[in-house]
Amino acid sequence: MNYRPSKPPARCIKCGDTHLILSRAVNPRTDETEYRFTCLDCRVAWPQDQHGGAPDDYA
């Protein structure tokens, strides 16, 4: 049985790599918890909702 993902992997918005971490963090502007991606190569981070999809799509 071969596993085939239904969507391509998320890619970094800066370097395009797929080595990402999805974590929960508090947004300092709104004090609300949100999911964000962090690239392991270039260390840039951005909110998951700017990337599209839902947390379950990537976690």
Coordinates of N, CA and C in Angstrom, one line a residue, residues 7-11 13 20 22 35 37 46-59:
K7 N -2.5 16.7 -1.0 CA -2.1 18.0 -1.3 C -0.6 18.0 -1.2
P8 N 0.0 18.9 -2.0 CA 1.5 19.0 -1.9 C 1.9 19.6 -0.6
P9 N 3.1 19.4 -0.2 CA 3.6 19.9 1.2 C 3.6 21.4 1.2
A10 N 3.4 22.0 2.3 CA 3.6 23.4 2.5 C 5.0 23.8 2.3
R11 N 5.2 24.9 1.7 CA 6.6 25.4 1.4 C 6.8 26.8 2.0
I13 N 7.6 30.6 2.6 CA 7.3 31.7 1.8 C 8.6 32.5 1.4
L20 N 9.3 22.6 7.5 CA 8.5 23.5 8.3 C 8.0 22.9 9.6
L22 N 4.8 23.4 12.3 CA 3.5 24.1 12.6 C 3.3 24.1 14.1
Y35 N -2.1 29.4 14.8 CA -1.1 28.5 14.3 C -0.2 29.3 13.4
F37 N 3.6 28.8 10.9 CA 4.7 28.0 10.3 C 6.0 28.6 10.6
W46 N 5.4 32.7 9.9 CA 4.3 33.5 9.4 C 3.0 32.7 9.8
P47 N 1.9 33.4 9.9 CA 0.6 32.8 10.4 C 0.2 31.8 9.3
Q48 N -0.4 30.7 9.8 CA -0.8 29.6 9.0 C -2.0 30.0 8.1
D49 N -2.8 30.9 8.5 CA -4.0 31.3 7.7 C -3.5 32.2 6.5
Q50 N -2.3 32.7 6.5 CA -1.8 33.4 5.3 C -1.3 32.4 4.3
H51 N -1.1 31.1 4.7 CA -0.6 30.1 3.7 C -1.8 29.4 3.1
G52 N -2.9 29.4 3.7 CA -4.1 28.7 3.1 C -4.3 27.4 3.8
G53 N -5.5 26.9 3.8 CA -5.8 25.6 4.4 C -6.2 25.7 5.8
A54 N -6.3 24.6 6.5 CA -6.6 24.5 7.9 C -5.5 23.8 8.6
P55 N -5.3 23.9 9.9 CA -4.2 23.3 10.6 C -4.2 21.7 10.4
D56 N -5.4 21.1 10.3 CA -5.4 19.7 10.1 C -4.9 19.2 8.7
D57 N -4.8 20.1 7.8 CA -4.2 19.8 6.4 C -2.7 19.6 6.5
Y58 N -2.1 20.2 7.5 CA -0.6 20.2 7.6 C -0.1 19.4 8.8
A59 N -0.9 19.3 9.9 CA -0.4 18.7 11.2 C -0.5 17.2 11.1

